[in-house]
CSV table of C-alpha atoms in Angstrom, one decimal:
chain,number,residue,atom,x,y,z
Q,1,MET,CA,-0.1,0.1,0.0
Q,2,ARG,CA,1.0,3.6,-0.2
Q,3,ILE,CA,0.4,4.8,3.4
Q,4,LEU,CA,0.7,8.4,4.8
Q,5,ILE,CA,2.8,8.8,8.4
Q,6,THR,CA,2.5,12.8,9.6
Q,7,GLY,CA,5.3,13.1,12.6
Q,8,GLY,CA,7.3,10.3,10.3
Q,9,ALA,CA,10.5,11.6,12.1
Q,10,GLY,CA,9.2,11.8,15.1
Q,11,PHE,CA,9.9,9.0,18.0
Q,12,ILE,CA,7.3,6.5,17.4
Q,13,GLY,CA,7.1,7.5,13.7
Q,14,SER,CA,10.3,6.3,12.7
Q,15,ASN,CA,10.1,3.2,14.1
Q,16,LEU,CA,7.2,2.9,12.7
Q,17,VAL,CA,8.2,3.6,9.5
Q,18,LYS,CA,10.7,1.2,9.4
Q,19,LYS,CA,8.3,-1.3,10.2
Q,20,LEU,CA,6.0,-0.7,6.8
Q,21,LEU,CA,8.7,-0.5,4.6
Q,22,ASN,CA,9.9,-3.7,6.3
Q,23,GLU,CA,6.8,-5.4,4.7
Q,24,GLY,CA,6.9,-3.9,2.1
Q,25,ASN,CA,4.8,-0.9,1.6
Q,26,ARG,CA,5.3,2.3,-0.1
Q,27,VAL,CA,5.7,5.0,2.9
Q,28,VAL,CA,5.6,9.3,2.8
Q,29,ALA,CA,6.4,11.0,5.9
Q,30,VAL,CA,6.0,14.3,6.4
Q,31,ASP,CA,7.0,16.4,9.7
Q,32,ASN,CA,8.1,19.7,10.4
Q,33,LEU,CA,11.2,18.6,12.0
Q,34,VAL,CA,10.0,20.6,15.8
Q,35,LEU,CA,10.1,17.3,17.7
Q,36,GLY,CA,11.5,15.3,14.9
Q,37,ARG,CA,14.9,14.4,13.6
Q,38,LYS,CA,16.0,14.1,10.2
Q,39,GLU,CA,19.0,11.1,11.6
Q,40,PHE,CA,16.3,9.3,12.6
Q,41,ILE,CA,14.8,8.4,9.2
Q,42,SER,CA,18.2,8.8,7.4
Q,43,GLU,CA,18.9,4.8,6.9
Q,44,PHE,CA,15.7,5.4,5.0
Q,45,LEU,CA,16.1,8.6,2.4
Q,46,ASP,CA,17.8,6.0,-0.6
Q,47,ILE,CA,15.5,3.9,-0.2
Q,48,ASP,CA,12.9,4.1,-3.7
Q,49,THR,CA,9.5,3.2,-1.6
Q,50,PHE,CA,10.3,6.0,0.8
Q,51,GLU,CA,9.7,9.5,0.4
Q,52,PHE,CA,10.2,12.2,3.4
Q,53,HIS,CA,8.6,16.0,2.7
Q,54,GLU,CA,10.0,18.5,5.4
Q,55,MET,CA,6.5,20.4,6.1
Q,56,ASP,CA,4.1,21.6,8.1
Q,57,VAL,CA,1.0,19.9,8.1
Q,58,LEU,CA,-0.9,23.3,9.1
Q,59,GLU,CA,0.8,25.2,5.3
Q,60,ALA,CA,-0.6,25.0,2.4
Q,61,SER,CA,1.9,22.5,0.5
Q,62,PHE,CA,0.7,19.9,3.1
Q,63,ASP,CA,-2.7,20.3,1.1
Q,64,GLU,CA,-1.3,20.3,-2.2
Q,65,LEU,CA,0.7,16.8,-1.6
Q,66,MET,CA,-3.0,15.3,-0.1
Q,67,LYS,CA,-4.5,16.8,-3.8
Q,68,GLU,CA,-1.3,15.8,-5.9
Q,69,ASP,CA,-0.9,11.7,-4.1
Q,70,THR,CA,-3.2,8.8,-3.1
Q,71,PHE,CA,-2.8,7.0,-0.1
Q,72,GLN,CA,-4.9,3.9,1.2
Q,73,GLU,CA,-3.9,3.9,4.8
Q,74,ILE,CA,-3.0,7.8,7.1
Q,75,TYR,CA,-1.3,7.4,10.5
Q,76,HIS,CA,-1.3,10.5,12.0
Q,77,LEU,CA,1.3,10.5,14.6
Q,78,ALA,CA,1.9,14.6,14.4
Q,79,ALA,CA,1.2,16.2,17.8
Q,80,ASN,CA,2.8,18.2,20.2
Q,81,SER,CA,4.5,15.6,22.9
Q,82,ASP,CA,5.9,16.9,24.8
Q,83,ILE,CA,3.4,18.0,27.8
Q,84,ARG,CA,5.2,20.6,30.1
Q,85,GLU,CA,6.9,22.8,26.6
Q,86,GLY,CA,2.5,22.8,25.9
Q,87,SER,CA,2.1,24.2,29.3
Q,88,LYS,CA,3.8,27.2,28.8
Q,89,ASP,CA,1.9,27.9,25.6
Q,90,LEU,CA,-1.2,28.3,25.0
Q,91,THR,CA,-0.8,27.8,21.4
Q,92,ARG,CA,0.6,25.0,21.0
Q,93,ASP,CA,-1.7,22.1,21.4
Q,94,LEU,CA,-4.3,23.9,19.7
Q,95,HIS,CA,-1.9,24.2,16.4
Q,96,LEU,CA,0.4,20.8,16.6
Q,97,THR,CA,-1.9,18.7,18.2
Q,98,PHE,CA,-5.5,19.5,17.5
Q,99,MET,CA,-5.1,21.6,14.2
Q,100,THR,CA,-3.0,19.3,12.8
Q,101,THR,CA,-5.4,16.8,13.0
Q,102,PHE,CA,-8.0,18.8,11.3
Q,103,GLN,CA,-6.2,19.5,9.1
Q,104,VAL,CA,-5.2,15.5,8.1
Q,105,MET,CA,-9.1,14.6,8.3
Q,106,LYS,CA,-10.1,17.7,5.9
Q,107,ASN,CA,-7.8,16.2,3.2
Q,108,ALA,CA,-9.0,12.7,3.7
Q,109,ASP,CA,-10.3,11.3,0.4
Q,110,PRO,CA,-12.9,8.7,1.4
Q,111,LYS,CA,-12.8,7.6,-2.2
Q,112,GLU,CA,-9.5,6.7,-1.6
Q,113,VAL,CA,-8.1,6.5,2.2
Q,114,LYS,CA,-9.1,2.9,3.2
Q,115,LYS,CA,-8.0,3.7,6.8
Q,116,ILE,CA,-6.5,6.4,9.4
Q,117,PHE,CA,-5.2,5.6,12.6
Q,118,PHE,CA,-4.7,8.3,14.9
Q,119,SER,CA,-2.4,8.1,18.1
Q,120,SER,CA,-4.7,9.3,21.1
Q,121,THR,CA,-3.0,9.3,24.7
Q,122,SER,CA,-4.0,8.3,28.4
Q,123,ALA,CA,-3.7,12.0,29.1
Q,124,ILE,CA,-7.9,12.3,27.8
Q,125,TYR,CA,-8.5,10.7,30.7
Q,126,GLY,CA,-7.1,13.5,33.3
Q,127,ASP,CA,-6.6,12.0,37.0
Q,128,MET,CA,-8.0,9.1,37.4
Q,129,GLY,CA,-5.5,7.9,40.5
Q,130,ALA,CA,-5.8,4.3,40.7
Q,131,THR,CA,-8.5,3.7,38.7
Q,132,LYS,CA,-7.9,0.8,36.3
Q,133,ILE,CA,-8.8,2.6,33.0
Q,134,HIS,CA,-10.9,1.3,30.0
Q,135,GLU,CA,-12.0,2.7,27.0
Q,136,GLU,CA,-15.7,4.6,28.3
Q,137,ALA,CA,-14.3,5.5,31.1
Q,138,SER,CA,-15.7,9.1,32.4
Q,139,PRO,CA,-15.6,11.6,32.9
Q,140,LEU,CA,-13.3,13.2,30.8
Q,141,LYS,CA,-11.5,15.5,32.7
Q,142,PRO,CA,-8.0,16.5,30.9
Q,143,ILE,CA,-5.8,18.1,33.4
Q,144,SER,CA,-3.5,19.3,30.6
Q,145,PHE,CA,-3.2,21.1,27.0
Q,146,TYR,CA,-2.2,18.0,25.3
Q,147,GLY,CA,-4.6,16.1,26.5
Q,148,ALA,CA,-7.7,18.4,26.0
Q,149,ALA,CA,-6.1,18.8,22.6
Q,150,LYS,CA,-6.3,14.9,22.2
Q,151,LEU,CA,-9.8,14.7,23.5
Q,152,SER,CA,-11.5,17.8,20.9
Q,153,SER,CA,-9.2,15.5,18.2
Q,154,GLU,CA,-11.2,12.3,19.0
Q,155,ALA,CA,-14.3,14.1,19.1
Q,156,TYR,CA,-13.9,15.7,15.7
Q,157,ILE,CA,-12.5,12.3,14.0
Q,158,SER,CA,-15.6,10.7,15.4
Q,159,ALA,CA,-17.5,13.4,13.5
Q,160,PHE,CA,-15.4,13.0,10.2
Q,161,SER,CA,-15.8,9.3,10.9
Q,162,HIS,CA,-19.7,9.3,10.6
Q,163,MET,CA,-19.8,12.3,7.8
Q,164,HIS,CA,-17.5,10.2,6.0
Q,165,GLU,CA,-18.0,7.4,6.0
Q,166,LEU,CA,-14.2,6.9,7.1
Q,167,GLU,CA,-12.9,3.9,8.7
Q,168,VAL,CA,-11.0,4.8,12.0
Q,169,CYS,CA,-8.6,3.1,14.7
Q,170,MET,CA,-7.6,5.3,17.7
Q,171,LEU,CA,-5.1,3.9,20.0
Q,172,ARG,CA,-4.9,5.7,23.3
Q,173,PHE,CA,-1.3,5.4,23.6
Q,174,PRO,CA,0.6,5.3,27.7
Q,175,ASN,CA,4.3,6.3,27.9
Q,176,VAL,CA,6.0,4.6,25.3
Q,177,ILE,CA,9.7,4.4,24.8
Q,178,GLY,CA,11.9,2.8,23.0
Q,179,PRO,CA,15.4,3.5,20.4
Q,180,ASN,CA,15.1,7.1,19.1
Q,181,LEU,CA,13.6,9.0,22.2
Q,182,ASN,CA,13.8,12.4,21.7
Q,183,HIS,CA,11.9,13.5,25.3
Q,184,THR,CA,10.4,12.0,28.2
Q,185,VAL,CA,12.2,10.9,31.6
Q,186,ILE,CA,14.6,8.1,30.7
Q,187,PHE,CA,16.0,10.6,27.8
Q,188,ASP,CA,16.1,13.3,30.3
Q,189,PHE,CA,17.6,11.4,32.9
Q,190,ILE,CA,20.5,10.9,30.4
Q,191,ASN,CA,21.2,13.8,29.5
Q,192,LYS,CA,21.1,15.6,33.5
Q,193,LEU,CA,23.8,12.6,33.9
Q,194,LYS,CA,26.0,13.5,31.1
Q,195,VAL,CA,26.0,16.8,32.1
Q,196,ASP,CA,26.3,16.0,35.7
Q,197,SER,CA,27.7,12.1,36.5
Q,198,LYS,CA,27.4,13.0,40.3
Q,199,LYS,CA,23.7,14.5,41.0
Q,200,LEU,CA,20.5,13.6,39.1
Q,201,THR,CA,17.8,16.2,39.8
Q,202,ILE,CA,14.2,14.2,40.2
Q,203,LEU,CA,10.8,16.5,39.2
Q,204,GLY,CA,8.2,15.5,42.0
Q,205,ASP,CA,8.7,13.2,44.9
Q,206,GLY,CA,9.4,10.1,42.9
Q,207,LYS,CA,6.7,8.2,43.0
Q,208,GLN,CA,4.8,9.0,40.2
Q,209,THR,CA,4.4,5.5,38.8
Q,210,LYS,CA,2.9,4.9,35.2
Q,211,PRO,CA,2.9,1.9,32.4
Q,212,TYR,CA,6.0,2.0,30.3
Q,213,MET,CA,5.3,0.6,27.1
Q,214,HIS,CA,8.5,-0.2,24.3
Q,215,VAL,CA,7.6,1.1,20.9
Q,216,ASP,CA,7.7,-2.2,19.6
Q,217,ASP,CA,4.9,-3.6,21.2
Q,218,LEU,CA,3.2,-0.5,20.5
Q,219,LEU,CA,3.7,-0.7,16.8
Q,220,SER,CA,2.3,-4.6,16.8
Q,221,ALA,CA,-0.8,-3.5,18.8
Q,222,ILE,CA,-1.0,-1.2,16.3
Q,223,GLU,CA,-0.6,-3.4,13.2
Q,224,ILE,CA,-3.2,-5.9,15.2
Q,225,ALA,CA,-5.9,-3.2,15.6
Q,226,MET,CA,-5.5,-2.0,12.2
Q,227,GLU,CA,-6.6,-5.1,10.9
Q,228,ASN,CA,-9.2,-6.3,13.1
Q,229,HIS,CA,-10.9,-3.2,13.6
Q,230,SER,CA,-13.8,-2.1,11.4
Q,231,GLY,CA,-16.2,1.8,11.3
Q,232,PHE,CA,-14.7,3.8,14.2
Q,233,ASP,CA,-12.6,2.1,17.2
Q,234,VAL,CA,-10.7,3.3,20.2
Q,235,TYR,CA,-8.0,1.0,22.4
Q,236,ASN,CA,-6.2,1.3,25.2
Q,237,VAL,CA,-3.1,0.1,24.8
Q,238,ALA,CA,-0.2,-0.7,27.4
Q,239,GLY,CA,2.5,-3.7,28.4
Q,240,THR,CA,1.9,-5.0,32.2
Q,241,GLY,CA,3.0,-3.4,35.3
Q,242,SER,CA,4.2,-0.1,36.1
Q,243,THR,CA,7.4,1.9,37.2
Q,244,THR,CA,8.1,4.9,39.6
Q,245,VAL,CA,10.4,7.3,38.3
Q,246,ARG,CA,12.8,7.1,41.4
Q,247,GLU,CA,12.8,3.1,39.5
Q,248,ILE,CA,13.5,4.6,36.1
Q,249,ALA,CA,16.4,6.6,37.9
Q,250,MET,CA,17.8,3.7,39.4
Q,251,ILE,CA,18.0,2.3,35.9
Q,252,VAL,CA,19.4,4.5,34.2
Q,253,SER,CA,22.1,5.2,36.7
Q,254,GLU,CA,23.0,1.7,36.3
Q,255,GLU,CA,22.9,1.6,33.4
Q,256,MET,CA,25.6,4.1,32.5
Q,257,ASN,CA,27.7,3.0,35.7
Q,258,LEU,CA,27.2,5.6,37.7
Q,259,SER,CA,25.9,6.6,41.4
Q,260,PRO,CA,24.9,9.9,41.4
Q,261,SER,CA,22.1,10.9,44.8
Q,262,PHE,CA,18.8,11.7,43.8
Q,263,GLU,CA,17.8,15.0,44.6
Q,264,PHE,CA,13.6,15.7,44.8
Q,265,THR,CA,12.0,19.0,43.9
Q,266,GLY,CA,9.0,17.8,46.1
Q,267,GLY,CA,5.1,17.4,45.0
Q,268,LYS,CA,2.9,14.7,43.5
Q,269,THR,CA,3.6,15.5,39.9
Q,270,GLY,CA,6.6,16.4,38.0
Q,271,TRP,CA,4.8,20.1,36.4
Q,272,LYS,CA,1.5,21.2,36.1
Q,273,GLY,CA,-1.3,19.1,34.1
Q,274,ASP,CA,1.5,15.8,34.9
Q,275,VAL,CA,-0.8,12.8,35.7
Q,276,PRO,CA,1.1,11.6,38.7
Q,277,VAL,CA,-0.6,7.3,38.8
Q,278,TYR,CA,-2.5,6.1,36.1
Q,279,ASP,CA,-3.6,2.1,35.0
Q,280,PHE,CA,-5.2,0.9,31.7
Q,281,ASN,CA,-7.2,-1.6,31.3
Q,282,THR,CA,-6.4,-3.9,28.1
Q,283,SER,CA,-8.9,-6.1,27.8
Q,284,LYS,CA,-10.4,-4.6,24.5
Q,285,ILE,CA,-7.0,-4.6,22.4
Q,286,LYS,CA,-5.8,-8.1,23.7
Q,287,SER,CA,-9.2,-9.5,23.0
Q,288,LEU,CA,-8.0,-8.7,19.0
Q,289,GLY,CA,-5.0,-11.3,20.0
Q,290,TRP,CA,-2.1,-8.9,21.3
Q,291,LYS,CA,0.1,-9.4,23.8
Q,292,GLU,CA,3.2,-7.7,25.2
Q,293,THR,CA,6.5,-8.8,24.8
Q,294,LEU,CA,7.7,-7.0,28.2
Q,295,ASN,CA,6.6,-5.4,30.8
Q,296,SER,CA,6.9,-2.1,31.8
Q,297,THR,CA,10.1,-2.1,33.7
Q,298,GLU,CA,11.9,-4.6,31.8
Q,299,ALA,CA,11.0,-1.9,28.7
Q,300,VAL,CA,12.6,0.5,30.9
Q,301,ARG,CA,15.7,-1.1,30.8
Q,302,LEU,CA,15.8,-1.9,27.5
Q,303,ALA,CA,15.1,1.4,25.8
Q,304,THR,CA,17.8,2.8,28.6
Q,305,GLN,CA,20.3,0.6,27.0
Q,306,GLN,CA,19.0,1.2,23.4
Q,307,ASN,CA,19.3,5.6,23.9
Q,308,LEU,CA,23.0,5.4,25.4
Q,309,SER,CA,24.2,2.8,22.4
């Protein structure tokens, strides 16, 4: 198939590019390189079945690309994935998360596009404590602009799917990690320790506990969901277990052969809009036959190793 990936030079996007090319598809990746990195996709640039466009989805050039080309599937990953940065700028998630979604759906030709994938997030649920969250959980009260923009995107996609009879599959991601990280706690800890190997400042109290999932397991979940869903469907996805921020600090330190002192900034959250604890009910995606290969802490260790190599 000929497939479009927005955010194709980002962390998850670049890993998805590799998977889809290996499966024999023709892939077109679009990325404005605000968070994406061209080096993440450099190994594919000379492949005949791959095209990269350094392009903003919000610009007229994207509209032209969509008019001139034909895609059977669209994977919309472009977004502001850095929640902390979004909390500093009221318009960042409006433009990079919500409006990019509107642009993709507006340009999706229902006569050509067979399926659309949208990357959503646990952030749409807000802070529900230790509740095992299922797909129908409510009320939905996001506490970050990122979560609000993703929830708004879900609503618009639902309407587009109904009005234009588009097949849409959504996965609500946990904390996804793996090679090509360009943010997240692992990325931050590695870079902090490269600057000061004796001290590591940790936001919050270190007790923040979340499910971490390796990107390879995420990609297998995306594949199974895309193959088996129909109409408009939504799935939570996460591996088994969860990991505290303190545990991640210990794993990163071990993998770097360091013994830094930990200094905590205090409070239950790392920043405004951070959800300190959440847990997913994943029975729906698992009913399709999906199963993760790594639990949360195993994924953290492997991702740390991959980003140190």
